[in-house]
CSV table of C-alpha atoms in Angstrom, one decimal:
chain,number,residue,atom,x,y,z
D,695,MET,CA,67.0,152.9,95.3
D,696,MET,CA,70.2,150.7,96.3
D,697,LYS,CA,71.7,148.7,93.4
D,698,VAL,CA,74.3,146.1,94.3
D,699,ARG,CA,76.6,143.2,92.5
D,700,THR,CA,77.1,140.1,94.5
D,701,ARG,CA,79.4,137.6,93.6
D,702,GLY,CA,78.4,134.1,94.5
D,703,PRO,CA,75.8,132.7,97.5
D,704,ASP,CA,77.8,134.4,100.0
D,705,GLU,CA,77.9,137.9,99.5
D,706,THR,CA,73.7,137.4,98.0
D,707,ARG,CA,73.2,136.3,101.8
D,708,GLY,CA,75.7,138.7,103.3
D,709,LEU,CA,73.5,141.8,101.9
D,710,GLY,CA,70.3,139.8,102.9
D,711,LEU,CA,71.5,140.1,106.5
D,712,ARG,CA,72.4,143.7,105.8
D,713,ILE,CA,68.8,144.4,104.4
D,714,GLY,CA,67.5,142.2,107.1
D,715,LYS,CA,69.1,144.5,110.5
D,716,LEU,CA,67.2,147.6,109.0
D,717,LEU,CA,63.7,145.9,109.1
D,718,ASN,CA,60.7,146.9,111.2
D,719,ALA,CA,57.9,145.0,112.7
D,720,GLY,CA,55.4,144.4,109.7
D,721,ASP,CA,57.6,145.2,107.1
D,722,ILE,CA,56.8,143.2,103.9
D,723,VAL,CA,59.9,142.4,101.4
D,724,GLY,CA,58.9,141.1,97.8
D,725,LEU,CA,61.8,139.5,96.1
D,726,TYR,CA,61.7,139.2,92.4
D,727,GLY,CA,63.6,137.3,89.8
D,728,GLU,CA,63.5,133.9,87.9
D,729,LEU,CA,64.2,130.9,88.7
D,730,GLY,CA,67.7,130.3,90.3
D,731,ALA,CA,68.2,134.3,90.9
D,732,GLY,CA,69.0,133.8,94.5
D,733,LYS,CA,65.6,134.3,96.0
D,734,THR,CA,65.9,131.9,98.7
D,735,THR,CA,69.6,132.8,99.3
D,736,ILE,CA,68.9,136.5,100.3
D,737,THR,CA,66.1,135.0,102.3
D,738,LYS,CA,68.4,133.1,104.2
D,739,GLY,CA,70.5,136.8,105.2
D,740,ILE,CA,67.3,138.4,106.0
D,741,ALA,CA,66.2,135.6,108.1
D,742,GLN,CA,69.6,135.7,109.8
D,743,ALA,CA,68.9,139.1,111.0
D,744,PHE,CA,66.2,137.7,113.4
D,745,GLY,CA,68.1,134.8,114.6
D,746,ILE,CA,67.0,132.2,112.3
D,747,GLY,CA,70.0,129.4,111.2
D,748,GLU,CA,71.2,129.4,107.5
D,749,ARG,CA,69.8,125.8,106.6
D,750,ASP,CA,66.3,126.4,108.6
D,751,ILE,CA,65.3,128.5,105.9
D,752,VAL,CA,64.8,126.2,102.5
D,753,SER,CA,62.7,126.5,99.6
D,754,ALA,CA,59.3,127.2,100.5
D,755,SER,CA,57.7,126.3,97.1
D,756,PHE,CA,56.1,123.1,98.7
D,757,THR,CA,54.7,124.2,101.9
D,758,LEU,CA,53.8,128.0,100.8
D,759,ILE,CA,54.3,129.4,104.1
D,760,ALA,CA,56.7,129.0,106.7
D,761,GLU,CA,56.4,130.8,109.8
D,762,TYR,CA,58.9,131.1,112.6
D,763,PRO,CA,58.4,131.8,116.0
D,764,THR,CA,60.9,134.8,116.3
D,765,ASN,CA,60.2,138.2,118.0
D,766,PRO,CA,58.9,140.0,115.7
D,767,PRO,CA,57.8,136.6,113.9
D,768,PHE,CA,59.3,135.9,110.7
D,769,VAL,CA,57.3,134.4,107.8
D,770,HIS,CA,59.0,132.9,104.5
D,771,ILE,CA,56.6,132.7,101.7
D,772,ASP,CA,57.0,131.6,98.4
D,773,LEU,CA,54.4,131.5,95.7
D,774,TYR,CA,56.1,130.1,92.6
D,775,ARG,CA,53.0,127.6,92.5
D,776,ILE,CA,50.5,130.0,92.7
D,777,ASN,CA,48.2,130.7,89.7
D,778,THR,CA,45.3,133.0,90.7
D,779,ASP,CA,44.4,135.5,93.0
D,780,GLU,CA,41.7,133.2,94.4
D,781,GLU,CA,44.3,130.8,95.8
D,782,LEU,CA,46.2,133.5,97.3
D,783,ASP,CA,43.2,134.1,99.3
D,784,HIS,CA,42.8,130.3,100.2
D,785,ILE,CA,46.3,130.0,101.3
D,786,GLY,CA,45.8,132.9,103.9
D,787,LEU,CA,48.5,135.3,102.8
D,788,GLY,CA,46.6,138.4,104.0
D,789,GLU,CA,46.8,136.6,107.6
D,790,VAL,CA,50.4,136.4,107.5
D,791,ILE,CA,51.3,139.7,106.2
D,792,GLY,CA,51.4,142.9,107.9
D,793,GLY,CA,50.4,143.1,111.7
D,794,GLN,CA,53.8,142.7,113.7
D,795,ASN,CA,54.9,140.2,111.3
D,796,ILE,CA,58.4,140.5,109.0
D,797,ALA,CA,57.2,139.0,105.6
D,798,VAL,CA,59.5,137.9,102.8
D,799,ILE,CA,57.7,137.1,99.8
D,800,GLU,CA,59.3,135.0,96.5
D,801,TRP,CA,57.7,135.6,93.3
D,802,ALA,CA,55.8,138.6,94.8
D,803,GLU,CA,54.7,139.4,91.5
D,804,LYS,CA,52.1,136.8,91.8
D,805,ALA,CA,50.7,138.9,94.9
D,806,ALA,CA,50.7,142.4,93.2
D,807,GLN,CA,47.3,143.4,93.9
D,808,TRP,CA,47.6,142.3,97.7
D,809,LEU,CA,50.6,144.1,98.3
D,810,PRO,CA,50.8,147.7,100.0
D,811,ASP,CA,52.5,150.5,97.7
D,812,ASP,CA,54.9,151.1,100.3
D,813,MET,CA,56.5,147.4,100.7
D,814,ILE,CA,60.2,147.0,100.1
D,815,ARG,CA,61.2,145.6,96.9
D,816,ILE,CA,64.1,143.3,95.9
D,817,THR,CA,65.0,142.4,92.3
D,818,LEU,CA,67.4,139.9,91.7
D,819,LYS,CA,69.0,139.5,88.0
D,820,THR,CA,71.4,137.1,87.0
D,821,LEU,CA,74.3,138.3,85.3
D,822,SER,CA,76.6,135.3,85.1
D,823,GLU,CA,76.6,132.3,86.8
D,824,ASP,CA,77.6,133.4,90.2
D,825,GLU,CA,77.3,137.3,89.5
D,826,ARG,CA,73.7,139.0,90.3
D,827,GLU,CA,72.7,142.6,90.3
D,828,ILE,CA,70.2,143.2,93.2
D,829,THR,CA,67.8,146.1,93.1
D,830,VAL,CA,66.3,147.2,96.4
D,831,LYS,CA,63.7,149.8,96.5
D,832,GLY,CA,61.8,151.3,99.4
D,833,LEU,CA,63.8,150.7,102.3
D,834,HIS,CA,65.5,154.0,102.5
D,835,GLU,CA,62.4,156.2,101.3
D,836,LYS,CA,60.7,154.9,104.6
D,837,ASP,CA,61.3,156.7,108.2
D,838,ARG,CA,63.3,153.9,109.6
D,839,HIS,CA,65.5,153.8,112.4
D,840,ARG,CA,67.9,151.3,113.0
D,841,ARG,CA,66.9,148.3,115.0
W,1161,MET,CA,45.3,97.4,118.1
W,1162,LEU,CA,43.3,99.4,115.1
W,1163,ILE,CA,44.6,102.7,114.1
W,1164,LEU,CA,42.7,104.6,111.8
W,1165,GLY,CA,45.3,107.0,109.9
W,1166,ILE,CA,44.8,110.1,108.1
W,1167,ASP,CA,47.3,112.3,106.1
W,1168,THR,CA,46.4,115.5,104.3
W,1169,SER,CA,49.8,116.9,104.1
W,1170,CYS,CA,49.8,117.7,100.2
W,1171,ASP,CA,47.7,116.7,97.3
W,1172,ASP,CA,46.1,113.6,98.2
W,1173,THR,CA,43.4,113.2,101.0
W,1174,SER,CA,44.3,109.7,102.5
W,1175,ALA,CA,42.8,107.4,105.0
W,1176,SER,CA,43.8,104.3,106.2
W,1177,VAL,CA,43.0,101.3,109.0
W,1178,VAL,CA,46.3,99.1,110.2
W,1179,ALA,CA,46.2,96.6,112.6
W,1180,ASP,CA,48.6,96.1,115.2
W,1181,GLY,CA,50.7,98.7,113.4
W,1182,ALA,CA,51.8,95.9,110.4
W,1183,VAL,CA,49.1,95.0,109.2
W,1184,VAL,CA,47.2,97.1,106.1
W,1185,LEU,CA,43.5,96.7,106.4
W,1186,SER,CA,42.7,99.5,103.8
W,1187,ASN,CA,44.9,102.2,102.0
W,1188,ILE,CA,42.9,104.7,100.1
W,1189,ILE,CA,44.3,107.4,98.3
W,1190,SER,CA,42.2,110.1,96.3
W,1191,ASN,CA,44.7,110.4,93.6
W,1192,GLN,CA,44.4,114.2,92.5
W,1193,THR,CA,47.3,114.2,90.1
W,1194,GLU,CA,44.8,114.3,87.4
W,1195,ILE,CA,43.4,117.6,88.7
W,1196,HIS,CA,47.0,119.0,89.4
W,1197,ARG,CA,48.7,118.1,86.1
W,1198,LYS,CA,47.2,121.1,83.9
W,1199,TYR,CA,48.0,123.5,86.9
W,1200,GLY,CA,51.5,122.7,86.9
W,1201,GLY,CA,52.0,122.3,90.4
W,1202,ILE,CA,50.3,121.0,93.6
W,1203,VAL,CA,47.6,124.2,93.5
W,1204,PRO,CA,46.9,124.4,97.3
W,1205,GLU,CA,43.4,126.3,96.8
W,1206,LEU,CA,42.4,122.9,94.8
W,1207,ALA,CA,43.7,121.0,97.2
W,1208,SER,CA,42.4,122.2,100.3
W,1209,ARG,CA,38.8,122.3,98.8
W,1210,ARG,CA,39.3,118.8,97.6
W,1211,HIS,CA,40.6,117.7,101.1
W,1212,ILE,CA,37.3,118.7,102.4
W,1213,GLU,CA,35.1,117.1,99.8
W,1214,MET,CA,37.1,114.2,100.1
W,1215,ILE,CA,37.8,113.4,103.6
W,1216,TRP,CA,34.6,111.5,104.1
W,1217,PRO,CA,34.6,109.5,101.4
W,1218,VAL,CA,38.0,108.4,101.9
W,1219,VAL,CA,37.5,107.6,105.6
W,1220,ASP,CA,34.3,106.0,105.0
W,1221,GLU,CA,35.8,103.9,102.3
W,1222,ALA,CA,38.9,103.2,104.5
W,1223,LEU,CA,36.3,101.5,107.1
W,1224,THR,CA,34.3,99.9,104.9
W,1225,THR,CA,37.0,98.2,103.2
W,1226,ALA,CA,39.0,97.0,106.5
W,1227,GLY,CA,35.3,96.1,107.6
W,1228,ILE,CA,34.9,97.9,110.7
W,1229,HIS,CA,32.9,100.8,112.4
W,1230,LEU,CA,34.3,104.1,113.8
W,1231,GLU,CA,33.6,102.3,117.4
W,1232,ASP,CA,36.1,99.8,116.8
W,1233,LEU,CA,38.8,101.9,116.4
W,1234,ASP,CA,41.5,102.3,119.5
W,1235,GLY,CA,42.5,105.3,118.1
W,1236,ILE,CA,42.6,108.0,115.1
W,1237,ALA,CA,46.7,108.9,114.1
W,1238,VAL,CA,46.8,112.4,111.8
W,1239,CYS,CA,49.1,114.2,110.2
W,1240,LYS,CA,50.3,117.0,111.7
W,1241,GLY,CA,53.0,118.6,109.6
W,1242,PRO,CA,55.0,119.4,107.9
W,1243,GLY,CA,53.0,120.2,104.9
W,1244,LEU,CA,50.6,123.0,103.1
W,1245,ILE,CA,48.8,124.5,106.5
W,1246,GLY,CA,45.5,124.6,104.4
W,1247,SER,CA,45.6,121.0,103.9
W,1248,LEU,CA,46.8,120.0,107.3
W,1249,LEU,CA,44.3,121.9,109.3
W,1250,ILE,CA,41.6,119.8,107.3
W,1251,GLY,CA,43.0,116.5,108.3
W,1252,CYS,CA,43.7,117.6,111.9
W,1253,SER,CA,40.3,119.2,112.3
W,1254,PHE,CA,38.7,116.2,111.1
W,1255,ALA,CA,40.2,113.9,113.2
W,1256,LYS,CA,39.9,116.1,116.7
W,1257,ALA,CA,36.2,116.0,115.9
W,1258,VAL,CA,35.9,112.5,115.4
W,1259,CYS,CA,38.0,111.8,118.5
W,1260,TYR,CA,35.8,114.1,120.1
W,1261,ALA,CA,32.5,112.8,119.1
W,1262,LYS,CA,33.7,109.2,119.7
W,1263,THR,CA,35.9,109.7,122.4
W,1264,LYS,CA,39.0,108.0,121.5
W,1265,PRO,CA,42.4,108.9,121.5
W,1266,LEU,CA,44.3,111.4,119.0
W,1267,ILE,CA,47.5,110.6,118.2
W,1268,ALA,CA,49.7,113.2,116.3
W,1269,VAL,CA,52.4,111.8,113.7
W,1270,ASN,CA,54.8,113.9,112.2
W,1271,HIS,CA,54.7,113.2,107.8
W,1272,LEU,CA,58.5,112.1,107.7
W,1273,GLU,CA,58.0,109.7,110.8
W,1274,GLY,CA,55.4,108.3,109.0
W,1275,HIS,CA,57.6,107.8,105.6
W,1276,ILE,CA,60.2,106.0,107.9
W,1277,PHE,CA,57.6,104.0,109.5
W,1278,SER,CA,56.1,102.6,106.0
W,1279,ALA,CA,59.3,100.4,106.4
W,1280,PHE,CA,57.4,98.3,108.6
W,1281,LEU,CA,54.2,97.6,106.5
W,1282,GLU,CA,56.4,95.1,104.4
W,1283,GLU,CA,57.8,91.9,105.2
W,1284,PRO,CA,60.6,91.4,106.5
W,1285,GLY,CA,60.9,95.2,108.1
W,1286,PRO,CA,64.2,96.3,109.1
W,1287,GLU,CA,65.8,96.2,112.8
W,1288,PHE,CA,67.1,99.0,114.4
W,1289,PRO,CA,69.3,100.8,113.9
W,1290,PHE,CA,69.1,101.5,110.8
W,1291,LEU,CA,69.7,104.5,108.1
W,1292,ALA,CA,66.4,106.4,106.6
W,1293,LEU,CA,66.5,108.5,103.4
W,1294,ILE,CA,63.5,110.5,102.7
W,1295,ALA,CA,63.5,112.0,99.5
W,1296,SER,CA,60.1,113.5,97.9
W,1297,GLY,CA,58.7,116.8,96.4
W,1298,GLY,CA,59.0,118.3,100.1
W,1299,HIS,CA,61.6,116.7,101.5
W,1300,THR,CA,65.2,115.5,101.6
W,1301,SER,CA,66.6,114.0,104.4
W,1302,LEU,CA,68.8,111.6,105.9
W,1303,TYR,CA,68.3,109.9,109.7
W,1304,LYS,CA,69.8,107.3,111.7
W,1305,ILE,CA,67.1,105.6,113.2
W,1306,GLU,CA,67.9,104.4,116.5
W,1307,GLY,CA,64.2,103.0,118.0
W,1308,PHE,CA,60.9,104.5,118.1
W,1309,SER,CA,60.9,108.1,118.6
W,1310,ARG,CA,64.9,108.2,118.7
W,1311,TYR,CA,66.1,109.7,115.7
W,1312,GLU,CA,69.0,111.5,114.4
W,1313,GLU,CA,68.7,114.0,111.8
W,1314,LEU,CA,72.1,113.7,109.9
W,1315,GLY,CA,71.2,116.1,107.1
W,1316,ARG,CA,68.8,117.7,105.0
W,1317,THR,CA,68.5,120.0,102.0
W,1318,ARG,CA,69.4,123.1,102.5
W,1319,ASP,CA,67.5,124.6,99.5
W,1320,ASP,CA,65.4,122.6,97.4
W,1321,ALA,CA,64.3,119.0,97.9
W,1322,ALA,CA,64.9,116.3,95.0
W,1323,GLY,CA,61.6,116.3,94.0
W,1324,GLU,CA,61.2,119.7,94.3
W,1325,ALA,CA,64.2,120.1,91.7
W,1326,TYR,CA,62.7,117.1,89.2
W,1327,ASP,CA,59.1,119.3,89.6
W,1328,LYS,CA,61.0,122.7,88.4
W,1329,VAL,CA,63.3,121.3,85.9
W,1330,SER,CA,60.2,119.3,84.2
W,1331,LYS,CA,58.5,122.8,83.9
W,1332,LEU,CA,61.1,124.8,82.7
W,1333,LEU,CA,61.7,121.8,79.7
W,1334,GLY,CA,57.9,122.2,78.9
W,1335,LEU,CA,57.4,118.8,80.5
W,1336,GLY,CA,54.5,119.2,82.9
W,1337,TYR,CA,53.5,118.0,86.1
W,1338,PRO,CA,54.4,115.7,88.0
W,1339,GLY,CA,58.3,115.7,86.7
W,1340,GLY,CA,59.8,113.0,88.1
W,1341,PRO,CA,57.9,109.7,86.0
W,1342,VAL,CA,58.6,111.9,82.5
W,1343,ILE,CA,61.9,113.0,83.2
W,1344,ASP,CA,62.8,109.3,84.8
W,1345,ARG,CA,60.9,108.1,81.2
W,1346,LEU,CA,63.2,110.4,78.9
W,1347,ALA,CA,65.9,110.0,80.7
W,1348,LYS,CA,66.5,105.8,79.7
W,1349,GLU,CA,66.9,107.3,76.0
W,1350,GLY,CA,69.4,110.2,77.2
W,1351,ASN,CA,73.5,110.1,77.6
W,1352,PRO,CA,73.7,110.7,81.5
W,1353,LYS,CA,77.1,112.1,80.8
W,1354,SER,CA,76.2,114.3,77.6
W,1355,ILE,CA,76.4,117.1,79.9
W,1356,ASP,CA,78.3,117.6,83.0
W,1357,PHE,CA,75.7,119.3,85.7
W,1358,PRO,CA,77.1,120.2,88.7
W,1359,ARG,CA,76.7,117.8,92.0
W,1360,ALA,CA,76.6,119.4,95.5
W,1361,TYR,CA,78.4,117.0,97.7
W,1362,LEU,CA,79.1,119.2,100.6
W,1363,PRO,CA,81.9,117.8,102.2
W,1364,GLU,CA,82.1,117.2,105.7
W,1365,SER,CA,77.8,117.2,105.8
W,1366,PHE,CA,75.4,115.3,105.1
W,1367,ASP,CA,73.3,118.2,104.1
W,1368,PHE,CA,71.5,118.1,100.4
W,1369,SER,CA,71.4,121.1,97.6
W,1370,PHE,CA,69.9,121.0,94.7
W,1371,SER,CA,69.1,124.6,93.9
W,1372,GLY,CA,72.3,125.6,92.1
W,1373,LEU,CA,71.5,122.0,89.9
W,1374,LYS,CA,68.1,123.4,88.8
W,1375,THR,CA,69.8,126.9,87.8
W,1376,ALA,CA,72.5,125.0,86.1
W,1377,VAL,CA,70.0,123.3,84.0
W,1378,MET,CA,68.1,126.2,83.3
W,1379,ASN,CA,71.2,128.4,82.2
W,1380,TYR,CA,71.9,125.2,80.3
W,1381,VAL,CA,68.7,125.6,78.4
W,1382,LYS,CA,68.7,129.1,78.0
W,1383,GLN,CA,72.1,128.7,76.2
W,1384,GLN,CA,70.9,126.0,73.9
W,1385,SER,CA,67.7,128.2,72.9
W,1386,GLY,CA,70.3,130.8,72.2
W,1387,ILE,CA,72.1,128.5,69.7
W,1388,ARG,CA,69.4,127.4,68.1
W,1389,ASP,CA,67.7,130.6,67.6
W,1390,GLN,CA,70.6,131.8,66.2
W,1391,ALA,CA,71.2,128.7,63.5
W,1392,ALA,CA,67.8,129.4,62.6
W,1393,GLU,CA,68.3,133.0,61.9
W,1394,LYS,CA,71.5,132.1,59.8
W,1395,THR,CA,69.8,130.1,57.8
W,1396,GLY,CA,66.6,132.0,57.6
W,1397,ASP,CA,64.6,128.7,58.8
W,1398,GLN,CA,61.2,129.6,59.5
W,1399,SER,CA,59.5,126.1,59.5
W,1400,GLY,CA,61.0,125.5,63.1
W,1401,TYR,CA,63.1,122.6,61.9
W,1402,PHE,CA,66.0,123.6,63.8
W,1403,SER,CA,64.1,124.2,66.9
W,1404,SER,CA,62.3,120.6,66.9
W,1405,MET,CA,65.8,118.8,66.0
W,1406,LEU,CA,67.4,120.7,68.4
W,1407,HIS,CA,64.8,119.9,71.0
W,1408,SER,CA,64.3,116.1,70.6
W,1409,LEU,CA,68.2,115.3,70.4
W,1410,SER,CA,69.1,117.5,73.6
W,1411,LEU,CA,65.8,116.7,75.8
W,1412,SER,CA,66.5,113.2,77.0
W,1413,ASP,CA,70.1,114.0,77.1
W,1414,ILE,CA,69.3,116.8,79.4
W,1415,ALA,CA,66.6,114.5,81.3
W,1416,ALA,CA,69.6,111.6,82.0
W,1417,SER,CA,72.6,114.3,82.8
W,1418,PHE,CA,70.0,116.0,85.3
W,1419,GLN,CA,68.5,112.6,87.1
W,1420,ALA,CA,72.5,111.2,87.1
W,1421,SER,CA,73.2,114.2,89.1
W,1422,VAL,CA,70.4,113.9,91.4
W,1423,VAL,CA,71.1,110.1,91.7
W,1424,ASP,CA,74.9,110.5,92.3
W,1425,VAL,CA,74.5,112.8,95.0
W,1426,LEU,CA,71.8,110.7,96.9
W,1427,VAL,CA,73.7,107.7,96.5
W,1428,ARG,CA,77.2,108.6,97.5
W,1429,LYS,CA,75.7,110.5,100.6
W,1430,THR,CA,74.0,107.5,101.7
W,1431,GLU,CA,77.0,105.7,100.9
W,1432,TRP,CA,79.0,108.1,103.2
W,1433,ALA,CA,76.8,108.1,106.1
W,1434,ILE,CA,76.7,104.0,105.9
W,1435,LYS,CA,80.7,104.2,106.6
W,1436,LYS,CA,80.5,106.8,109.2
W,1437,LYS,CA,78.0,105.5,111.2
W,1438,TRP,CA,78.8,101.9,110.9
W,1439,ILE,CA,74.9,101.0,110.0
W,1440,LYS,CA,74.2,97.8,108.1
W,1441,LYS,CA,70.7,98.6,107.1
W,1442,ILE,CA,69.1,101.5,104.8
W,1443,VAL,CA,65.7,102.4,104.4
W,1444,LEU,CA,64.6,104.7,101.2
W,1445,SER,CA,61.2,106.1,101.1
W,1446,GLY,CA,59.2,109.3,99.9
W,1447,GLY,CA,57.8,109.8,96.7
W,1448,VAL,CA,61.4,110.1,94.8
W,1449,ALA,CA,62.0,106.4,95.8
W,1450,ALA,CA,60.0,105.4,92.7
W,1451,ASN,CA,62.8,106.6,90.7
W,1452,SER,CA,63.7,103.6,88.8
W,1453,GLU,CA,67.5,104.8,88.6
W,1454,LEU,CA,67.6,105.7,92.2
W,1455,ARG,CA,66.5,102.1,93.2
W,1456,ARG,CA,68.9,100.4,90.6
W,1457,ARG,CA,71.9,102.8,91.7
W,1458,MET,CA,70.9,102.4,95.6
W,1459,LYS,CA,70.4,98.4,94.9
W,1460,GLU,CA,74.0,98.3,93.3
W,1461,MET,CA,75.6,100.2,95.9
W,1462,ALA,CA,73.9,98.1,98.9
W,1463,GLU,CA,74.9,94.8,97.4
W,1464,GLU,CA,78.7,96.2,97.0
W,1465,ARG,CA,78.9,97.2,100.5
W,1466,GLY,CA,77.1,94.2,101.6
W,1467,VAL,CA,74.2,96.4,103.0
W,1468,GLU,CA,70.3,95.6,103.5
W,1469,LEU,CA,68.0,97.9,101.4
W,1470,PHE,CA,64.4,98.4,102.3
W,1471,ILE,CA,62.3,100.2,100.0
W,1472,PRO,CA,58.6,99.7,100.5
W,1473,SER,CA,56.1,99.4,97.5
W,1474,LEU,CA,55.1,102.4,95.5
W,1475,LEU,CA,51.8,102.7,97.2
W,1476,LEU,CA,53.9,103.1,100.4
W,1477,CYS,CA,56.4,105.3,99.6
W,1478,THR,CA,54.4,107.9,98.3
W,1479,ASP,CA,52.3,110.1,100.7
W,1480,ASN,CA,49.7,107.6,102.5
W,1481,ALA,CA,47.9,107.2,105.7
W,1482,ALA,CA,48.9,103.5,106.3
W,1483,MET,CA,52.2,105.1,107.2
W,1484,ILE,CA,50.5,107.6,109.6
W,1485,ALA,CA,48.5,104.8,111.2
W,1486,THR,CA,51.7,102.8,112.0
W,1487,ALA,CA,53.8,105.2,113.5
W,1488,GLY,CA,50.8,106.7,115.5
W,1489,TYR,CA,50.4,102.9,116.8
W,1490,HIS,CA,53.9,102.8,118.2
W,1491,HIS,CA,52.7,106.5,119.9
W,1492,LEU,CA,50.0,105.2,121.2
W,1493,LYS,CA,51.5,102.3,122.9
W,1494,ALA,CA,54.2,104.6,124.3
W,1495,GLY,CA,51.2,106.9,125.8
W,1496,ASN,CA,51.6,109.7,123.4
W,1497,ILE,CA,48.3,111.2,123.3
W,1498,ALA,CA,47.5,114.5,121.7
W,1499,GLY,CA,45.3,116.8,123.2
W,1500,LEU,CA,42.3,118.3,121.4
W,1501,ASP,CA,44.0,121.8,120.9
W,1502,LEU,CA,46.4,120.0,118.7
W,1503,ASN,CA,47.3,122.6,115.9
W,1504,PRO,CA,49.0,121.6,112.5
W,1505,GLN,CA,52.5,123.4,111.8
W,1506,ALA,CA,53.9,124.0,108.0
W,1507,TYR,CA,57.2,123.4,109.1
W,1508,LEU,CA,58.2,121.0,111.5
W,1509,PRO,CA,61.2,119.2,111.3
W,1510,LEU,CA,61.5,115.6,113.0
């Protein structure tokens, strides 16, 4: 487990980039935290490790799933509007996580039953207006090698 | 030339017949807001299932109202994205099947392009070049439109769309879905200067950002409810007096101040684009264009600057298939026909 404090979105994004560089194809990253905690911001950083521009990651609350044709493929999922397990099935969550895909899931608690135990969990806590406490679990427990 | 347009990008199933890219013969929208309201947002599962149920009846209605048959069509234009992938698939599969069965040309249209072209369904339409601000629940983008298929994106949101900010703030204030109309209504009774919410102008860029505003509103509400709970505790008030009093007092002020922040940014950025790009025509479209304060402020700014402002009627601002048919007409004229291997895309910048 790793616990980090960030000051401002730039630092949160920077942490995301560092995490992104440690990911391997097939990894699933769950993001937990209230509205405005920085979930989309850290996703921008993680995606940057796969060559996706900062402007190309936006809130996915509307489209729910945004797929990027990177190598490995990057999928940004936002479950903000999901209310039932049945809906997860209908949006095709099972088809976009796992395999070779790198999946980053905002509001991952809404898909708790769908997600494997050995996934990476990032919890973002709002300490003050621009301070966040970010806890990363599952990143070092796995046998991972640097990309 | 008769084009059938189909849009299933979000919560509404819509079909429309448009003649020569300008005359709307029918524009049918299955309004699903009633179904969605109780779920606090657009429920995709529900939306997808409803699209399957609604697409034939809606298309039938569009053809009947227009007084034509499938055989009379010159082409079928369908929205290929951006939007909810499950919903888009239904529209695209339907359009492909009908085109294959009736040997009609299939035309793929970007939803954002549709919003821009909705301006041509009104009289008089804008002449090229013009600026287009599309603000809705899923998008907030500013374009320079030089001609058909000649679009320059000047800026877009880096996080939340303007309409999304309305929906999220509405949900956190306990006002339900959709957030636009209810906040617009409440804001009329509030003081827009009561709370100084941030405005992300992002200098040197035409991009937008509404995520920080959403967070600021949430922090404000948290802080206020903390004060309220303390007051209730100190006085030993059990009746909920403080809670109801502070609630009704501040809700309209929060709504007005939040709305002022959104509208300020949208109007200022558009004004800045007018100055920088030397363009004297603006099209405002997308669901947020229904907002009364945005319309009022945009008109005021346009008058001050001597700029022509085009805001399509409400039905054409929000998601509809007439705009898809209109853009489709121009594609067909230019010979842009899609293959039957067309696949929709959830993420699809113009």
